[in-house]
Structure formats: structure tokens, C-alpha cells
Coordinates of C-alpha atoms and ligand atoms in Angstrom, one line a residue:
Chain F
M1 CA 117.1 117.4 98.9
A2 CA 114.1 118.5 100.2
E3 CA 115.3 121.6 101.5
L4 CA 116.0 122.8 97.8
F5 CA 112.1 123.1 97.3
H6 CA 111.1 124.5 100.4
F7 CA 109.7 127.4 98.5
L8 CA 107.4 125.7 96.8
K9 CA 103.7 126.9 98.2
P10 CA 102.0 124.5 100.8
K11 CA 99.8 122.1 99.3
N12 CA 97.1 123.7 100.5
K13 CA 97.3 127.1 99.4
L14 CA 98.2 125.4 95.9
E15 CA 94.8 123.9 96.0
E16 CA 93.3 127.4 96.3
G17 CA 94.8 128.4 93.2
G18 CA 93.7 125.1 91.1
R19 CA 96.3 122.9 90.7
A20 CA 95.0 122.1 87.1
A21 CA 95.9 125.4 85.5
A22 CA 94.2 125.8 82.3
V23 CA 96.1 125.9 79.0
Q24 CA 95.8 129.5 77.9
Q25 CA 94.7 130.1 74.2
D26 CA 95.9 134.1 73.9
D27 CA 96.5 135.1 70.2
G28 CA 99.8 133.5 70.3
E29 CA 101.7 130.4 71.4
P30 CA 99.6 128.1 73.8
E31 CA 100.7 128.5 77.4
K32 CA 100.1 127.2 80.8
V33 CA 99.9 129.0 84.1
C34 CA 102.4 127.7 86.9
P35 CA 99.6 127.1 89.8
N36 CA 102.5 127.6 92.1
C37 CA 104.3 131.0 91.1
R38 CA 101.6 132.5 88.9
K39 CA 104.1 132.4 85.9
H40 CA 102.4 131.9 82.1
I41 CA 105.3 129.3 80.3
P42 CA 104.8 128.4 76.7
M43 CA 104.2 125.0 76.1
S44 CA 107.1 124.9 73.7
Q45 CA 109.4 125.9 76.7
L46 CA 107.4 123.7 79.3
W47 CA 108.2 120.4 76.9
A48 CA 111.6 121.3 76.6
D49 CA 111.9 121.7 80.4
K50 CA 110.0 118.1 81.3
L51 CA 107.0 120.1 82.1
V52 CA 108.5 121.7 84.9
C53 CA 108.4 125.2 86.0
D54 CA 111.6 127.5 86.7
C55 CA 109.9 127.6 90.2
G56 CA 110.2 123.6 90.7
Y57 CA 106.7 123.0 90.1
H58 CA 106.2 119.7 88.7
F59 CA 103.4 119.3 86.4
R60 CA 101.5 116.5 86.0
M61 CA 102.5 114.0 83.3
K62 CA 100.9 111.7 81.0
A63 CA 101.9 107.6 81.5
R64 CA 103.6 107.6 77.9
Q65 CA 105.7 110.9 78.6
R66 CA 107.3 109.6 81.5
I67 CA 108.2 106.5 80.1
R68 CA 109.5 108.3 77.2
L69 CA 111.3 110.3 79.4
I70 CA 113.2 107.1 81.5
A71 CA 113.7 104.5 79.1
D72 CA 116.0 104.5 75.9
R73 CA 115.0 105.2 73.0
D74 CA 112.6 102.6 71.1
S75 CA 113.3 100.3 73.7
F76 CA 109.6 100.2 75.5
R77 CA 107.7 97.1 74.7
E78 CA 104.3 97.4 76.0
L79 CA 102.9 94.2 77.7
Y80 CA 99.1 93.6 78.5
A81 CA 97.7 96.3 76.2
G82 CA 94.3 96.8 75.7
L83 CA 93.3 95.1 78.9
E84 CA 89.6 96.1 79.6
T85 CA 87.6 95.9 82.8
E86 CA 84.5 93.6 83.0
D87 CA 82.5 96.0 85.2
P88 CA 82.5 93.7 88.1
L89 CA 79.5 95.1 89.6
R90 CA 77.9 96.7 87.0
F91 CA 78.2 99.8 88.8
P92 CA 75.5 102.9 86.9
G93 CA 77.1 105.1 85.1
Y94 CA 80.9 103.2 84.9
R95 CA 80.6 102.4 81.5
E96 CA 80.4 105.9 80.6
K97 CA 83.3 107.2 82.7
L98 CA 85.2 104.7 81.2
E99 CA 84.5 105.8 77.7
T100 CA 85.0 109.4 78.8
A101 CA 88.5 108.7 80.4
G102 CA 89.4 106.5 77.3
H103 CA 88.9 109.6 75.2
A104 CA 90.5 112.0 77.8
S105 CA 93.6 110.1 78.2
G106 CA 94.1 108.3 74.7
E107 CA 94.6 105.0 76.7
S108 CA 92.6 101.7 77.9
E109 CA 93.2 102.1 81.8
G110 CA 95.0 103.5 84.0
V111 CA 98.5 101.7 83.9
V112 CA 101.3 101.5 81.1
C113 CA 103.0 98.4 81.4
G114 CA 106.3 97.1 79.8
T115 CA 109.9 95.8 79.5
A116 CA 112.1 98.8 78.8
Q117 CA 115.9 99.7 78.7
I118 CA 117.2 102.5 81.3
R119 CA 120.9 103.3 80.0
K120 CA 121.0 99.8 78.5
Q121 CA 120.2 98.3 81.5
A122 CA 116.9 96.2 81.0
V123 CA 113.8 96.9 83.1
C124 CA 110.1 96.0 84.0
I125 CA 108.4 99.4 83.6
F126 CA 105.1 100.6 84.3
A127 CA 103.8 104.4 84.6
M128 CA 99.9 105.1 85.9
E129 CA 98.2 107.7 83.8
P130 CA 96.5 110.4 85.8
Q131 CA 93.9 111.5 83.3
F132 CA 92.5 108.0 83.3
M133 CA 90.4 108.3 86.4
M134 CA 93.5 109.7 88.0
G135 CA 95.1 106.1 87.8
S136 CA 92.8 104.8 90.3
M137 CA 93.1 101.1 90.6
G138 CA 90.4 98.6 89.7
S139 CA 90.8 94.8 87.9
V140 CA 92.5 96.2 85.4
V141 CA 95.4 98.1 87.1
G142 CA 95.5 95.3 89.7
E143 CA 95.9 92.8 87.3
K144 CA 98.5 94.6 84.8
I145 CA 100.7 95.6 87.9
T146 CA 100.3 92.2 89.3
A147 CA 101.2 90.1 85.8
L148 CA 104.1 92.4 85.7
F149 CA 106.0 91.9 88.8
E150 CA 105.3 88.0 88.0
Y151 CA 106.9 88.5 84.6
A152 CA 109.9 90.5 86.4
A153 CA 110.3 87.5 88.8
R154 CA 110.0 85.2 85.8
E155 CA 112.5 87.2 83.8
R156 CA 114.9 88.4 86.5
L157 CA 114.4 91.8 86.1
P158 CA 113.9 94.6 88.5
V159 CA 110.7 96.7 88.3
V160 CA 110.6 100.6 87.7
G161 CA 107.5 102.2 88.4
F162 CA 105.9 105.8 88.0
L163 CA 103.0 106.5 90.3
V164 CA 100.0 108.2 90.2
S165 CA 96.5 107.5 91.7
G166 CA 93.5 108.4 93.7
G167 CA 93.1 105.5 95.4
A168 CA 90.8 102.4 94.8
R169 CA 88.2 102.6 92.0
M170 CA 85.1 102.5 94.1
Q171 CA 83.0 101.2 91.2
E172 CA 84.5 98.2 91.2
G173 CA 83.6 97.8 95.0
L174 CA 85.4 95.0 96.7
V175 CA 87.1 93.6 93.5
S176 CA 89.2 96.7 93.3
L177 CA 89.8 96.2 97.0
M178 CA 91.1 93.1 96.4
Q179 CA 93.5 94.4 93.7
M180 CA 95.3 95.7 97.2
A181 CA 96.3 92.1 98.0
K182 CA 96.8 90.6 95.2
T183 CA 99.5 93.3 94.0
S184 CA 101.3 93.1 97.2
A185 CA 101.5 89.5 97.0
A186 CA 103.2 89.5 93.6
V187 CA 105.7 92.4 95.1
K188 CA 106.2 90.1 97.8
R189 CA 107.0 87.3 95.4
H190 CA 109.1 89.4 93.4
S191 CA 111.3 90.5 96.4
D192 CA 111.3 87.4 97.8
A193 CA 113.3 86.2 94.4
G194 CA 115.9 89.0 95.8
L195 CA 114.8 91.5 92.5
L196 CA 114.6 95.0 93.0
Y197 CA 111.7 97.2 92.9
I198 CA 111.7 101.5 92.7
A199 CA 108.8 103.0 92.9
V200 CA 108.6 106.7 92.0
L201 CA 105.7 108.8 93.8
T202 CA 104.5 111.3 91.7
D203 CA 101.5 113.6 92.5
P204 CA 99.1 112.4 93.6
T205 CA 99.7 109.2 95.4
T206 CA 97.0 108.1 97.8
G207 CA 94.6 105.7 99.3
G208 CA 94.6 102.2 98.6
V209 CA 97.3 102.5 96.3
T210 CA 100.0 104.2 98.9
A211 CA 98.8 101.1 100.9
S212 CA 99.9 98.5 98.8
F213 CA 102.3 98.9 95.9
G214 CA 103.3 102.6 96.4
M215 CA 105.0 101.6 100.1
E216 CA 106.4 98.3 99.2
A217 CA 109.3 99.1 97.1
D218 CA 112.8 98.6 98.3
I219 CA 113.8 102.5 97.3
I220 CA 110.6 104.6 96.9
A221 CA 111.8 108.1 95.6
A222 CA 108.8 110.7 95.2
E223 CA 108.6 113.9 92.8
P224 CA 109.0 117.8 94.3
G225 CA 105.8 118.7 96.0
A226 CA 104.0 115.6 95.2
T227 CA 101.0 114.8 97.5
V228 CA 101.8 111.3 98.9
G229 CA 99.4 110.0 101.5
F230 CA 96.5 107.6 102.7
A231 CA 93.8 109.5 103.5
G232 CA 92.4 112.6 101.9
A233 CA 93.5 115.9 103.4
R234 CA 89.9 117.2 103.0
V235 CA 88.7 114.1 104.5
I236 CA 90.8 114.4 107.7
E237 CA 90.3 117.7 108.0
Q238 CA 86.5 117.4 108.2
T239 CA 86.7 113.9 110.3
T240 CA 89.0 115.5 113.0
R241 CA 88.0 119.4 112.6
K242 CA 91.9 120.6 113.3
A243 CA 93.7 122.2 110.8
L244 CA 96.3 120.2 109.3
P245 CA 100.2 121.3 109.6
K246 CA 102.0 123.3 106.8
G247 CA 103.0 121.3 103.7
F248 CA 100.7 118.5 105.0
Q249 CA 101.4 115.5 103.1
T250 CA 103.8 116.9 100.4
A251 CA 106.5 114.7 99.3
E252 CA 108.8 116.7 101.9
F253 CA 106.7 116.0 104.7
T254 CA 106.7 112.5 103.8
L255 CA 110.4 112.3 103.6
R256 CA 110.8 114.2 107.0
H257 CA 108.7 111.6 108.7
G258 CA 110.8 108.4 107.4
F259 CA 108.6 106.9 104.9
I260 CA 110.3 107.8 101.3
D261 CA 114.1 107.3 100.7
C262 CA 114.9 110.3 98.6
I263 CA 113.2 113.3 96.6
I264 CA 114.4 113.5 92.6
P265 CA 113.3 116.2 90.5
R266 CA 112.2 114.7 86.9
K267 CA 115.4 116.5 85.4
R268 CA 117.6 114.2 87.3
Q269 CA 115.4 111.2 87.4
R270 CA 116.8 109.1 84.1
G271 CA 120.3 109.3 85.5
A272 CA 119.6 108.5 89.1
L273 CA 117.4 105.7 88.2
A274 CA 120.3 104.6 85.9
A275 CA 122.7 104.7 88.7
L276 CA 120.5 102.7 91.3
L277 CA 119.7 100.1 88.8
A278 CA 123.6 99.8 88.3
M279 CA 124.2 99.3 91.7
H280 CA 121.8 96.5 92.0
C281 CA 123.4 94.6 89.0
R282 CA 125.1 91.1 90.0
Chain B
M1 CA 85.5 84.9 90.6
S2 CA 84.6 83.4 87.7
R3 CA 84.5 85.0 84.2
S4 CA 81.1 85.4 84.3
G5 CA 80.5 85.6 88.2
R6 CA 78.5 88.7 88.5
A7 CA 77.4 90.3 91.4
D8 CA 73.9 90.8 90.5
A9 CA 72.5 87.7 91.6
G10 CA 73.5 89.0 94.9
K11 CA 72.1 92.5 94.7
T12 CA 69.2 92.7 97.7
G13 CA 67.5 95.5 96.1
G14 CA 63.7 96.0 96.4
E15 CA 63.3 93.1 98.8
G16 CA 63.2 95.9 102.1
E17 CA 59.4 94.9 102.3
T18 CA 59.7 91.3 102.2
G19 CA 61.3 91.1 105.1
I20 CA 64.8 90.8 104.2
M21 CA 67.3 93.7 104.6
N22 CA 68.2 95.7 101.7
A23 CA 71.9 96.7 101.4
Y24 CA 71.6 100.3 103.4
E25 CA 69.6 98.5 106.3
K26 CA 72.5 96.3 106.5
V27 CA 75.0 98.6 107.0
M28 CA 73.1 100.4 109.9
T29 CA 72.9 96.9 111.3
A30 CA 76.5 96.0 110.8
R31 CA 77.0 99.6 112.6
D32 CA 74.6 99.1 115.6
G33 CA 76.3 99.5 118.7
G34 CA 74.4 96.9 120.3
R35 CA 76.5 94.1 118.5
P36 CA 79.0 92.1 120.2
T37 CA 82.3 93.7 119.3
G38 CA 85.8 91.7 119.2
S39 CA 86.5 91.4 122.8
D40 CA 83.1 89.7 122.9
Y41 CA 84.2 86.9 120.5
I42 CA 87.6 86.5 122.3
K43 CA 85.9 86.0 125.7
N44 CA 83.2 83.5 124.6
I45 CA 85.3 81.4 121.7
F46 CA 88.7 81.2 123.2
T47 CA 90.2 80.5 126.6
G48 CA 93.2 81.3 128.8
F49 CA 93.5 84.5 126.5
A50 CA 96.7 86.7 127.5
E51 CA 96.7 89.9 126.0
M52 CA 100.0 91.3 124.4
H53 CA 100.5 94.8 124.0
G54 CA 102.1 97.4 121.8
D55 CA 104.0 97.6 118.3
R56 CA 107.6 98.1 120.2
R57 CA 107.9 101.1 117.4
F58 CA 105.8 104.2 118.9
G59 CA 102.9 102.7 121.4
D60 CA 99.8 100.5 122.1
D61 CA 96.7 101.0 120.2
P62 CA 93.6 100.5 121.8
A63 CA 91.7 100.1 118.8
V64 CA 93.0 96.5 118.4
I65 CA 93.6 93.7 120.7
G66 CA 95.8 91.2 120.6
G67 CA 97.2 87.9 122.3
I68 CA 97.6 84.2 122.7
A69 CA 94.7 82.0 123.8
Y70 CA 93.7 78.4 123.4
L71 CA 90.9 77.7 120.7
G72 CA 89.9 74.2 121.9
E73 CA 93.1 72.4 123.0
R74 CA 95.2 74.6 120.2
P75 CA 97.0 78.0 121.2
V76 CA 96.4 80.6 118.7
T77 CA 97.2 84.3 118.2
V78 CA 93.9 86.2 118.2
I79 CA 93.8 89.7 116.8
A80 CA 90.2 91.6 116.6
V81 CA 89.5 95.4 116.0
E82 CA 87.9 96.4 119.4
K83 CA 84.6 99.2 118.8
G84 CA 84.0 99.1 122.4
H85 CA 80.5 99.4 124.1
S86 CA 79.8 102.5 126.6
A87 CA 80.5 105.8 125.3
K88 CA 83.7 106.0 127.3
E89 CA 85.1 102.7 125.9
R90 CA 84.1 103.7 122.5
A91 CA 86.3 106.7 122.5
Y92 CA 89.0 104.9 124.2
R93 CA 88.9 102.0 121.7
N94 CA 89.2 105.6 118.8
F95 CA 85.8 103.8 117.8
G96 CA 87.4 101.0 116.2
A97 CA 89.6 102.8 113.9
P98 CA 92.6 101.8 114.1
S99 CA 96.2 103.6 114.0
P100 CA 99.6 102.9 112.1
E101 CA 100.3 101.4 115.9
G102 CA 97.4 99.0 116.1
Y103 CA 98.3 97.5 112.3
R104 CA 102.2 96.8 113.5
K105 CA 100.7 95.3 116.8
A106 CA 98.9 93.2 114.7
L107 CA 101.8 92.0 112.3
R108 CA 104.5 91.9 115.2
L109 CA 101.7 89.0 117.0
M110 CA 101.4 87.5 113.5
K111 CA 104.8 87.2 113.1
Q112 CA 105.0 85.8 116.9
A113 CA 102.6 83.3 115.5
E114 CA 104.3 82.1 113.0
K115 CA 107.6 81.8 115.0
F116 CA 105.8 79.1 117.1
G117 CA 103.5 77.5 114.5
R118 CA 99.9 79.2 116.0
P119 CA 97.3 79.9 113.8
V120 CA 95.9 83.2 113.6
I121 CA 92.4 84.2 114.2
C122 CA 91.3 88.2 113.2
F123 CA 87.9 89.4 114.3
V124 CA 87.5 92.8 112.2
D125 CA 85.1 95.7 112.7
T126 CA 86.0 98.9 111.1
S127 CA 84.9 101.8 109.6
G128 CA 88.1 101.9 108.1
A129 CA 91.9 102.9 109.4
F130 CA 91.9 106.3 111.7
C131 CA 91.8 109.2 109.5
G132 CA 93.9 111.7 111.4
S133 CA 97.3 113.8 110.6
E134 CA 98.9 111.7 113.3
A135 CA 98.3 108.6 111.7
E136 CA 99.1 109.9 108.4
E137 CA 102.5 111.1 109.8
R138 CA 103.1 107.6 111.4
G139 CA 102.6 106.1 108.0
Q140 CA 99.4 104.7 107.8
G141 CA 99.6 103.7 104.2
Q142 CA 102.8 102.3 105.2
A143 CA 101.6 99.8 107.8
I144 CA 98.6 99.0 106.2
A145 CA 100.9 97.9 103.0
E146 CA 103.3 96.5 105.1
N147 CA 100.5 93.8 106.1
L148 CA 99.5 93.2 102.9
M149 CA 102.6 92.1 101.8
E150 CA 103.8 90.4 105.2
L151 CA 100.5 88.2 105.4
S152 CA 100.8 87.0 101.9
T153 CA 103.6 84.7 102.7
L154 CA 103.0 84.1 106.5
C155 CA 103.6 80.5 106.9
V156 CA 100.7 79.6 109.5
P157 CA 96.8 79.3 108.8
V158 CA 94.9 82.8 108.8
I159 CA 91.3 82.7 109.1
S160 CA 89.4 86.6 109.4
V161 CA 86.0 86.9 110.6
V162 CA 84.3 90.1 109.7
I163 CA 81.9 90.1 112.5
G164 CA 80.2 94.3 111.6
E165 CA 81.9 96.7 109.2
G166 CA 84.9 95.8 106.9
G167 CA 85.9 99.1 105.9
S168 CA 88.3 99.2 103.2
G169 CA 92.2 99.1 103.3
G170 CA 91.9 99.0 107.2
A171 CA 89.9 96.0 107.2
L172 CA 91.8 94.4 104.4
A173 CA 95.3 95.0 106.2
L174 CA 93.8 92.2 108.8
C175 CA 92.0 90.1 106.0
V176 CA 94.9 88.7 103.7
A177 CA 93.8 85.4 105.4
D178 CA 93.2 81.7 103.8
R179 CA 89.8 82.0 104.9
V180 CA 87.7 85.0 104.9
W181 CA 84.3 84.9 106.4
M182 CA 81.6 87.3 107.2
L183 CA 78.1 87.4 109.6
E184 CA 75.4 87.3 107.7
N185 CA 74.9 91.3 108.3
A186 CA 78.3 92.4 108.2
V187 CA 79.7 94.4 105.4
Y188 CA 82.8 94.6 103.5
S189 CA 83.4 97.7 101.1
V190 CA 86.2 99.9 99.6
I191 CA 84.7 103.3 100.5
S192 CA 81.7 103.8 103.0
P193 CA 78.5 104.3 101.3
E194 CA 78.1 107.7 102.3
G195 CA 81.7 108.8 101.3
C196 CA 80.8 106.9 97.6
A197 CA 77.6 108.8 97.0
S198 CA 79.1 112.3 98.1
I199 CA 82.2 111.8 95.7
L200 CA 80.0 110.1 92.9
W201 CA 77.1 112.5 93.0
H202 CA 78.1 115.3 95.8
E203 CA 74.8 113.6 97.7
P204 CA 75.8 112.0 100.6
G205 CA 72.2 111.2 101.2
R206 CA 72.0 108.9 98.5
A207 CA 74.0 106.6 100.5
A208 CA 71.3 103.9 100.7
A209 CA 71.8 103.4 96.5
A210 CA 75.4 103.8 96.9
A211 CA 75.3 100.8 99.2
E212 CA 73.1 98.5 96.7
N213 CA 75.8 99.1 94.1
L214 CA 78.6 98.8 96.0
C215 CA 77.8 94.9 96.3
L216 CA 79.2 95.2 100.3
T217 CA 77.1 92.6 101.9
A218 CA 77.9 89.0 102.9
Q219 CA 76.1 87.7 100.1
D220 CA 77.8 90.1 97.7
A221 CA 81.1 89.2 98.7
Q222 CA 80.6 85.5 98.3
T223 CA 79.2 85.9 94.9
L224 CA 82.3 87.8 93.8
G225 CA 84.7 85.5 95.7
V226 CA 86.2 87.6 98.2
I227 CA 84.9 85.9 101.1
E228 CA 84.0 81.8 101.8
E229 CA 81.6 81.6 104.4
I230 CA 78.4 83.4 105.6
V231 CA 78.2 83.2 109.4
S232 CA 74.6 82.9 110.6
E233 CA 73.3 85.7 113.3
E234 CA 70.9 83.2 114.7
D235 CA 71.5 83.6 118.3
L236 CA 73.7 86.0 117.9
G237 CA 75.7 86.9 121.3
E238 CA 74.3 83.9 123.0
P239 CA 76.3 80.9 124.0
A240 CA 75.1 79.2 120.7
F241 CA 76.2 81.6 118.4
Y242 CA 79.6 81.3 119.9
E243 CA 79.8 77.3 120.2
R244 CA 78.9 77.1 116.6
L245 CA 81.7 79.6 115.5
R246 CA 84.5 77.9 117.8
E247 CA 83.4 74.6 116.6
R248 CA 83.5 75.9 112.6
L249 CA 86.9 77.7 113.5
E250 CA 88.3 74.6 115.1
E251 CA 87.7 72.3 111.8
T252 CA 89.1 74.6 109.7
A253 CA 92.4 75.5 111.8
E254 CA 93.0 72.1 111.9
E255 CA 92.2 71.5 107.7
L256 CA 94.3 74.3 107.0
S257 CA 97.2 73.5 109.6
A258 CA 97.5 70.3 107.4
D259 CA 97.8 72.0 104.2
P260 CA 101.3 71.8 102.6
E261 CA 99.9 74.1 99.8
L262 CA 98.9 76.7 102.1
L263 CA 100.6 79.6 100.6
A264 CA 100.0 78.8 97.0
A265 CA 96.4 78.4 97.8
R266 CA 96.4 82.0 99.6
Y267 CA 98.3 83.7 96.5
E268 CA 95.5 81.9 94.5
R269 CA 92.8 83.2 96.9
F270 CA 93.9 86.7 96.0
R271 CA 95.1 86.1 92.3
K272 CA 91.9 85.1 91.0
I273 CA 89.9 88.5 92.2
G274 CA 89.5 90.3 88.9
R275 CA 91.7 88.4 86.8
L276 CA 91.3 88.8 83.0
Ligands
LIG1 ZN1 106.2 128.1 88.8

């Protein structure tokens, strides 16, 4: 499937153009510019196409949009809504950042969790929120993911997760680092109970989230062109002073190196997930 | 960590003049090339160390040393991140930055320990997992993730001692343990203070302030419930120092080996951190 998307510009090139293409408010309808092909796309069309450009570029998507796209209509029941961090380090400026992130995203934290049905199959589902501090994992994200896997193990449900994360949330220091171990232990218990976990890595999935529940699923899928990696590309370039290979840390790169199972374009995700879930029905 | 367990009590700010090191001074001390490295601990605490190489997948990572040795009378598996002393050895050890092969070697040896019922003892001293394109190509994130997951249910006691730098996920991959200890001047952090300062304030020069706020000292880590014990650095590198640590490791390995609830306690050890 990777070959289908070779016409996507390599990541490094994309970043030059600015990935977060702003909404252009000309005289007519609001539109977005595709950072890959530079086409102007009216918002109404972009919504109809699930935020995917004709060229194959997948725009980032909010957590609740993802869930709406994947879950059966009105089947989503949220769990652990409204949990807020205790700011364990009292890190300067963190409270203000949280507030800004809350306004920007309309969410109280970096992940939305709950139960849902996907073509009538019951699942636990989580979707991370790119507009909330880039889905970084602090105590709340760690707690919600852990609690969801524990719930899924108790109720004997599969877990479907949509990941997007810049990694650990440094404002929570060691508490944030420990969430990697905490979530991993919960994933392991769920797995040892013989239950299925499917992760869909979206742009970007990096750092401590890749190095914990991102890479621990039974089936790891990714969206075309998504950045998937551990260390940031810029940090690697600064450290090693070597140019990175073309398409470094794209989903296609990660697939080629054997670390994900498949790349599933957004339009096919609901069907593909339903089919995979059905294959694990007992 | 209890609900009210805040870290401020451990913050060491403004005490530099009184002879107590501030957080960034501790970072510098933890990084000091003159400190004992992983292999010094192996040499001085254990007997009969037999080194085992390779991850049986791709290669052998010189940044991670592993093998079997006696702790007193008891055979144990020992894993240590090695930074090296001389310039040449430091380069050979990749400055103690493990590659995916290092984490996979560690996991292989830990699984071997589980099979033969040996406790596992880790010495951690790394500024972080190796940050390079080869490491990414060979799944650095996957290697760390697998260790976190597998260590959470490894059926033998695991004790990890952060002896210098405990750099983020690259350190955590060897610290999913029943007991985590830190040397009195070791640091354990989600990000380097320089990295934190440059991301947050675009000023790497404010690393000292970042270090203070990251709560990365042993004292902070204990307040946050991340570690159990602080190892005194009195006589650091001297026979008396190693003897004290050996005794404490022996007692603890003994105690943990007799614990029928080991895995439940290990789960809870991490489960409680940041519980809301
Ligand atoms: Zn396009």
C-alpha cells in the first residue's frame, strides 16, 4: 500500500512549506492550502473528503472528529471526561498553557476515551487531540489510557486507538515519564488477557508515546505520510550532523523498516477496522 | 504519590551558597566523567561476572553491558549502561547512549534471568537512548516500548540503580523495576534541562532554571514517589561504598525473592504515579 503514496513530498520538504496551512479567508468560502500540492481546497469539500486532499495529503484531525468518523452513529459513550492535571511539579507557566490549550482545542486534555461500536462491534476507543499541547502525555493522558485498558480488560473488549503525540509532557517531568511505564503495564495486562489492541498512528506520533503504547499494539496501522518515530528529526540532524534520508520517519519509511503492519488511508479506516475486529470475534 | 504529594519540598533552589548543590550543579556532577561507570559497579560489587553479548537480532551494543554474576552467594543477571572512561572508550561505548540492540540485549538477558529464576540488577547511566537515523530505522521506540511492556510482568525481582544520568525513556527502559534507587547526586529526567530550556523558552542557556523546575534530583524523585531510596555518595568509588551498596542489594534481592505479590506490587508501583 505504501507505493500508492510515493508521490507525497518527503517530510523534510513538507515542513519547509509549513504543515499547518492556515485557513485563507478570501472574499468567498473559507479554504485551506494543501501543504503537499499547494492546491486551495474549500472547507466544505475538505470536510466531505474527511480532511484528505486529492493528492493524498491527510490533514490533522481533532479527536472527536476521528471518533465520529470511525464509530457507529451515536454509539460513543465518553469515559473519564474532565479529568484535569494536578500540575505535580507546579511548573512555571504550565497552568496558562493548559488554559490556552483548552481554549484552542475545546478539550480538557490530550486524549478522548470511551466505548463505542464499530459496525455493531463493541470496542473501547481513544483518540488523542493534536490541538491540546500536541497530544503530549502527562498524568491525565497516562491515567485515561491506563484506566481505559483496565476497563477493556475487565469488560473483555478490544481497544482501538488513534494516536497523535509529540511525546511526554515535559511540564510534568518524571510524573510524565512514568506514564510510559504505567500505560505499558496496562497494555500488557490487556494483552495477556487475550484481547486485541489496534493502534492507528497519525501525524505525528513520536517520543514517549511511540516508545510506549504506540508500538505495543497487536496491529499497528498508520495514516499515509504520518510522521512516526522516537527522536525528533531536527534533534537527530543536530546531534549527528548528517543529512537524513528522503522520507525519513514517514509512515512509509516505518513500514519499510518493519515496524508497522500497514498503512490505511483515512477513507478506508472504518471498513478496515471493522473487518479486523470481525476477524478477532470469538 | 499521594494526592497532596507535591514536589516543592524537594526543590533545592537557592541553596547553592550553603554548600548544598542546586539542581543544575547536580546535573553537572551526574555527568562528570570522573564518576564510576557501570562496569566499575559490576567489578566491585559482584564476583565471577560472565559477560554475554548480542541481541540475537542484529548486533551487539557496546553501550550496554550484560551478563551473569554472583551477588554474594546468589547468581543474578546484571545489566549496565556503560559510558566509558577514556576518550577512546567513551566513543566506543557511544557515550552511554544505547541503540535498539542494547535494549534488546538487555531484554534477552532479563528473559533468561526469568527462565532461571535469577534477580535482575540494572545500573543506569545514560543521557538518553541514541538519537540517530540508524537507531530510528531499527526501531528505537519499539525497542523501548517492548522493554516497558515485558518488564512489567517479568517474574523475577528487578532492582535498578541510577548511578549518574537517568535520561528519559532511554533510562526508563531499564528502570521498570520493583525498586529504583538513585545515587545522591544522580539525576532522572523526562528531558535534558538544555532541551527543555530550548523548547520552552528558546534559550538553551536557561538550563539551570529548567533543571530546577524539572524536579530531576534524587531528592525530588523520592518526593514524587518515583524512587524508593537515595544511595549516599560517601566514599564514592571506594571499597566501603561498594560494600554498602552490595549489602543493600543483597538484602533487597532476598526480600523481593520471597514476595509472592511481586508483580502486583510492581504494577501498583507505577499505577499510583499520577493517579487522579
Ligand atoms: Zn494536496
